[in-house]
PDB file of C-alpha atoms in Angstrom:
ATOM      1  CA  MET A   1     118.028-107.055 -60.443  1.00 59.00           C
ATOM      2  CA  ALA A   2     114.571-105.748 -61.432  1.00 59.00           C
ATOM      3  CA  THR A   3     114.006-104.510 -64.945  1.00 62.00           C
ATOM      4  CA  SER A   4     112.494-101.079 -65.576  1.00 57.00           C
ATOM      5  CA  THR A   5     109.284-102.789 -66.704  1.00 60.00           C
ATOM      6  CA  GLU A   6     109.069-104.693 -63.392  1.00 60.00           C
ATOM      7  CA  VAL A   7     109.698-101.500 -61.430  1.00 54.00           C
ATOM      8  CA  LEU A   8     107.039 -99.683 -63.456  1.00 58.00           C
ATOM      9  CA  GLN A   9     104.553-102.530 -62.891  1.00 61.00           C
ATOM     10  CA  THR A  10     105.173-102.458 -59.150  1.00 55.00           C
ATOM     11  CA  ARG A  11     104.770 -98.697 -59.034  1.00 68.00           C
ATOM     12  CA  THR A  12     101.630 -98.837 -61.195  1.00 71.00           C
ATOM     13  CA  GLU A  13     100.107-101.530 -59.008  1.00 77.00           C
ATOM     14  CA  ASP A  14     100.906 -99.594 -55.832  1.00 81.00           C
ATOM     15  CA  LEU A  15      99.427 -96.306 -57.010  1.00 85.00           C
ATOM     16  CA  LEU A  16      95.680 -95.845 -56.943  1.00 91.00           C
ATOM     17  CA  ILE A  17      93.839 -94.316 -59.899  1.00 90.00           C
ATOM     18  CA  GLY A  18      93.132 -91.098 -57.964  1.00 90.00           C
ATOM     19  CA  ALA A  19      96.829 -90.284 -57.682  1.00 89.00           C
ATOM     20  CA  LEU A  20      97.551 -91.371 -61.233  1.00 91.00           C
ATOM     21  CA  LEU A  21      94.944 -88.902 -62.513  1.00 92.00           C
ATOM     22  CA  ARG A  22      95.456 -86.126 -59.944  1.00 93.00           C
ATOM     23  CA  VAL A  23      99.208 -85.656 -60.301  1.00 92.00           C
ATOM     24  CA  PRO A  24      99.201 -84.954 -64.062  1.00 94.00           C
ATOM     25  CA  ALA A  25      96.078 -82.777 -63.733  1.00 94.00           C
ATOM     26  CA  GLN A  26      97.732 -80.674 -61.050  1.00 94.00           C
ATOM     27  CA  ALA A  27     100.901 -80.371 -63.127  1.00 95.00           C
ATOM     28  CA  ILE A  28      98.825 -79.148 -66.063  1.00 96.00           C
ATOM     29  CA  GLN A  29      97.033 -76.578 -63.899  1.00 95.00           C
ATOM     30  CA  ARG A  30     100.321 -75.287 -62.445  1.00 96.00           C
ATOM     31  CA  ARG A  31     101.744 -74.932 -65.938  1.00 97.00           C
ATOM     32  CA  LEU A  32      98.617 -73.162 -67.178  1.00 97.00           C
ATOM     33  CA  ILE A  33      98.869 -70.592 -64.380  1.00 97.00           C
ATOM     34  CA  LYS A  34     102.628 -70.124 -64.850  1.00 98.00           C
ATOM     35  CA  GLU A  35     102.291 -69.552 -68.585  1.00 98.00           C
ATOM     36  CA  LEU A  36      99.152 -67.416 -68.268  1.00 98.00           C
ATOM     37  CA  ASN A  37     100.981 -65.223 -65.747  1.00 98.00           C
ATOM     38  CA  ALA A  38     103.959 -64.930 -68.117  1.00 98.00           C
ATOM     39  CA  ALA A  39     101.598 -64.002 -70.974  1.00 98.00           C
ATOM     40  CA  GLY A  40     100.183 -60.996 -69.133  1.00 98.00           C
ATOM     41  CA  PHE A  41      97.422 -62.596 -67.083  1.00 98.00           C
ATOM     42  CA  GLY A  42      99.350 -62.093 -63.865  1.00 97.00           C
ATOM     43  CA  GLU A  43      96.385 -61.983 -61.501  1.00 97.00           C
ATOM     44  CA  LEU A  44      95.335 -65.557 -62.164  1.00 98.00           C
ATOM     45  CA  ARG A  45      96.045 -68.127 -59.453  1.00 97.00           C
ATOM     46  CA  LEU A  46      95.388 -71.858 -59.089  1.00 96.00           C
ATOM     47  CA  PRO A  47      92.030 -71.411 -57.303  1.00 96.00           C
ATOM     48  CA  HIS A  48      90.738 -69.518 -60.360  1.00 96.00           C
ATOM     49  CA  MET A  49      91.045 -72.749 -62.356  1.00 94.00           C
ATOM     50  CA  ALA A  50      87.863 -73.951 -60.639  1.00 94.00           C
ATOM     51  CA  VAL A  51      86.003 -71.271 -62.618  1.00 95.00           C
ATOM     52  CA  LEU A  52      88.113 -71.277 -65.782  1.00 93.00           C
ATOM     53  CA  GLN A  53      88.206 -75.058 -66.308  1.00 89.00           C
ATOM     54  CA  PHE A  54      86.487 -76.539 -69.353  1.00 87.00           C
ATOM     55  CA  PRO A  55      83.989 -75.571 -70.604  1.00 87.00           C
ATOM     56  CA  GLY A  56      84.619 -72.182 -68.966  1.00 89.00           C
ATOM     57  CA  PRO A  57      82.191 -69.843 -67.226  1.00 93.00           C
ATOM     58  CA  ASP A  58      80.802 -67.959 -70.233  1.00 92.00           C
ATOM     59  CA  GLY A  59      77.015 -68.175 -70.255  1.00 93.00           C
ATOM     60  CA  ALA A  60      76.787 -70.292 -67.095  1.00 94.00           C
ATOM     61  CA  ARG A  61      75.033 -69.522 -63.861  1.00 94.00           C
ATOM     62  CA  PRO A  62      77.172 -69.343 -60.719  1.00 95.00           C
ATOM     63  CA  GLY A  63      75.426 -72.425 -59.303  1.00 94.00           C
ATOM     64  CA  THR A  64      76.324 -74.435 -62.403  1.00 95.00           C
ATOM     65  CA  ILE A  65      79.964 -73.365 -62.115  1.00 96.00           C
ATOM     66  CA  ALA A  66      79.959 -74.347 -58.425  1.00 96.00           C
ATOM     67  CA  GLU A  67      78.520 -77.761 -59.278  1.00 94.00           C
ATOM     68  CA  ARG A  68      81.134 -78.390 -62.001  1.00 92.00           C
ATOM     69  CA  ALA A  69      83.924 -77.456 -59.603  1.00 93.00           C
ATOM     70  CA  GLY A  70      82.518 -79.411 -56.668  1.00 93.00           C
ATOM     71  CA  MET A  71      82.527 -76.256 -54.571  1.00 95.00           C
ATOM     72  CA  SER A  72      79.971 -74.303 -52.601  1.00 96.00           C
ATOM     73  CA  LYS A  73      78.153 -71.397 -54.239  1.00 94.00           C
ATOM     74  CA  GLN A  74      79.720 -69.080 -51.661  1.00 96.00           C
ATOM     75  CA  ALA A  75      83.252 -70.196 -52.557  1.00 96.00           C
ATOM     76  CA  ILE A  76      82.584 -69.895 -56.292  1.00 96.00           C
ATOM     77  CA  ASN A  77      81.062 -66.441 -55.807  1.00 95.00           C
ATOM     78  CA  GLN A  78      84.289 -65.342 -54.095  1.00 97.00           C
ATOM     79  CA  LEU A  79      86.288 -66.555 -57.082  1.00 97.00           C
ATOM     80  CA  LEU A  80      83.814 -64.923 -59.485  1.00 97.00           C
ATOM     81  CA  SER A  81      84.152 -61.633 -57.579  1.00 97.00           C
ATOM     82  CA  SER A  82      87.917 -61.887 -57.837  1.00 97.00           C
ATOM     83  CA  LEU A  83      87.837 -62.590 -61.572  1.00 98.00           C
ATOM     84  CA  GLU A  84      85.276 -59.824 -62.054  1.00 97.00           C
ATOM     85  CA  SER A  85      87.504 -57.308 -60.239  1.00 98.00           C
ATOM     86  CA  TYR A  86      90.412 -58.300 -62.518  1.00 98.00           C
ATOM     87  CA  GLY A  87      88.276 -57.769 -65.621  1.00 97.00           C
ATOM     88  CA  TYR A  88      87.949 -61.399 -66.776  1.00 97.00           C
ATOM     89  CA  LEU A  89      84.201 -61.691 -66.443  1.00 97.00           C
ATOM     90  CA  MET A  90      81.012 -59.965 -65.405  1.00 96.00           C
ATOM     91  CA  ARG A  91      77.820 -61.189 -63.831  1.00 95.00           C
ATOM     92  CA  SER A  92      74.475 -59.879 -64.940  1.00 92.00           C
ATOM     93  CA  ASP A  93      70.841 -60.466 -64.094  1.00 86.00           C
ATOM     94  CA  ILE A  94      68.757 -62.724 -66.305  1.00 84.00           C
ATOM     95  CA  PRO A  95      65.696 -60.717 -67.366  1.00 83.00           C
ATOM     96  CA  GLY A  96      62.458 -62.197 -66.081  1.00 81.00           C
ATOM     97  CA  GLU A  97      64.156 -64.687 -63.754  1.00 79.00           C
ATOM     98  CA  GLY A  98      64.170 -62.812 -60.465  1.00 79.00           C
ATOM     99  CA  SER A  99      67.571 -62.821 -58.829  1.00 79.00           C
ATOM    100  CA  ALA A 100      69.091 -65.325 -61.297  1.00 84.00           C
ATOM    101  CA  ARG A 101      72.449 -64.285 -62.681  1.00 91.00           C
ATOM    102  CA  VAL A 102      74.601 -65.380 -65.595  1.00 95.00           C
ATOM    103  CA  VAL A 103      78.376 -65.103 -66.020  1.00 96.00           C
ATOM    104  CA  ARG A 104      79.796 -63.583 -69.189  1.00 96.00           C
ATOM    105  CA  SER A 105      83.447 -63.486 -70.184  1.00 96.00           C
ATOM    106  CA  THR A 106      84.898 -60.114 -71.064  1.00 97.00           C
ATOM    107  CA  GLU A 107      87.350 -59.537 -73.904  1.00 97.00           C
ATOM    108  CA  ARG A 108      90.157 -60.170 -71.391  1.00 97.00           C
ATOM    109  CA  GLY A 109      88.445 -63.363 -70.243  1.00 96.00           C
ATOM    110  CA  HIS A 110      88.156 -64.604 -73.823  1.00 95.00           C
ATOM    111  CA  ALA A 111      91.833 -63.776 -74.412  1.00 97.00           C
ATOM    112  CA  ALA A 112      92.815 -65.800 -71.323  1.00 97.00           C
ATOM    113  CA  PHE A 113      90.626 -68.704 -72.499  1.00 95.00           C
ATOM    114  CA  TRP A 114      92.283 -68.822 -75.926  1.00 96.00           C
ATOM    115  CA  LYS A 115      95.729 -68.585 -74.342  1.00 97.00           C
ATOM    116  CA  MET A 116      94.772 -71.588 -72.181  1.00 97.00           C
ATOM    117  CA  VAL A 117      93.791 -73.493 -75.338  1.00 96.00           C
ATOM    118  CA  ASP A 118      97.199 -72.704 -76.885  1.00 97.00           C
ATOM    119  CA  ILE A 119      99.024 -73.853 -73.737  1.00 98.00           C
ATOM    120  CA  LEU A 120      96.985 -77.055 -73.595  1.00 97.00           C
ATOM    121  CA  ARG A 121      97.770 -77.782 -77.245  1.00 97.00           C
ATOM    122  CA  ASP A 122     101.479 -77.348 -76.467  1.00 98.00           C
ATOM    123  CA  ILE A 123     101.140 -79.739 -73.520  1.00 98.00           C
ATOM    124  CA  GLU A 124      99.398 -82.290 -75.734  1.00 97.00           C
ATOM    125  CA  GLU A 125     102.212 -82.087 -78.290  1.00 98.00           C
ATOM    126  CA  GLU A 126     104.785 -82.672 -75.540  1.00 97.00           C
ATOM    127  CA  TRP A 127     102.837 -85.645 -74.171  1.00 97.00           C
ATOM    128  CA  ARG A 128     102.456 -87.048 -77.700  1.00 97.00           C
ATOM    129  CA  ALA A 129     106.220 -86.766 -78.214  1.00 98.00           C
ATOM    130  CA  GLU A 130     106.940 -88.369 -74.821  1.00 97.00           C
ATOM    131  CA  LEU A 131     104.441 -91.237 -75.114  1.00 97.00           C
ATOM    132  CA  GLY A 132     104.520 -91.703 -78.876  1.00 98.00           C
ATOM    133  CA  PRO A 133     101.548 -90.947 -81.110  1.00 97.00           C
ATOM    134  CA  GLU A 134      99.888 -94.358 -80.728  1.00 98.00           C
ATOM    135  CA  ARG A 135     100.068 -94.521 -76.927  1.00 97.00           C
ATOM    136  CA  PHE A 136      98.996 -90.882 -76.638  1.00 97.00           C
ATOM    137  CA  ALA A 137      95.965 -91.589 -78.841  1.00 97.00           C
ATOM    138  CA  GLN A 138      95.160 -94.623 -76.658  1.00 97.00           C
ATOM    139  CA  LEU A 139      95.451 -92.518 -73.503  1.00 96.00           C
ATOM    140  CA  LYS A 140      93.067 -89.897 -74.864  1.00 96.00           C
ATOM    141  CA  ALA A 141      90.644 -92.533 -76.113  1.00 96.00           C
ATOM    142  CA  LEU A 142      90.577 -94.310 -72.743  1.00 95.00           C
ATOM    143  CA  LEU A 143      90.130 -91.047 -70.852  1.00 94.00           C
ATOM    144  CA  PHE A 144      87.239 -90.154 -73.156  1.00 94.00           C
ATOM    145  CA  VAL A 145      85.595 -93.518 -72.454  1.00 95.00           C
ATOM    146  CA  VAL A 146      85.803 -92.742 -68.735  1.00 93.00           C
ATOM    147  CA  TRP A 147      84.618 -89.142 -69.319  1.00 90.00           C
ATOM    148  CA  ASP A 148      81.572 -90.360 -71.237  1.00 91.00           C
ATOM    149  CA  SER A 149      80.684 -93.194 -68.830  1.00 92.00           C
ATOM    150  CA  PRO A 150      78.910 -93.480 -65.482  1.00 92.00           C
ATOM    151  CA  LEU A 151      82.391 -93.738 -63.921  1.00 85.00           C
ATOM    152  CA  ALA A 152      82.787 -89.954 -64.159  1.00 83.00           C
ATOM    153  CA  ARG A 153      79.426 -89.072 -62.653  1.00 79.00           C
TER     154      ARG A 153
END
C-alpha cells in the first residue's frame, strides 16, 4: 500500500508547474470576488481582476494595464468602461500628450483595493496555518525568486 508521501510525490510529478500555480491563483481570485461582493462591491466579477490585480490600475495607462494582463487594449478598455460605469475608476487625458489617457481610482476603487488587501492577508494567514510558518515562508521566498527572475518574463 502506498504511503501518503508516495501518493503526493506521484501527484506532484504528474502535475506540470502551470497547473500547480494556476489552480491556487484561480481559487484566490474566486475568493476575492466572493468576499468583495459580500462586502458591498457586488458589481465586481472575475474578468475585472485583470484590471484590479497587483499593482492595480491607479496611475497606469490602459496599454500598460493590457500588457500586465496579457490582454488586448480593446478587451481592457471594455473592462475599464465597465469599472468606470460602476464608479471604481475614471480615465482622463494626460495634458500635453495628445490622446494619451491615464486611469485613476475613485474613492470606491480605493476602498475595493484595500478590501482586497485585507482578504489577501486573511488568505495568507490561512495558508500559513495550513502549511506551517516555515514552509509558508519558503513558498513565498521561492515564488519571489521566480517573480524576480527571467523565468517570469
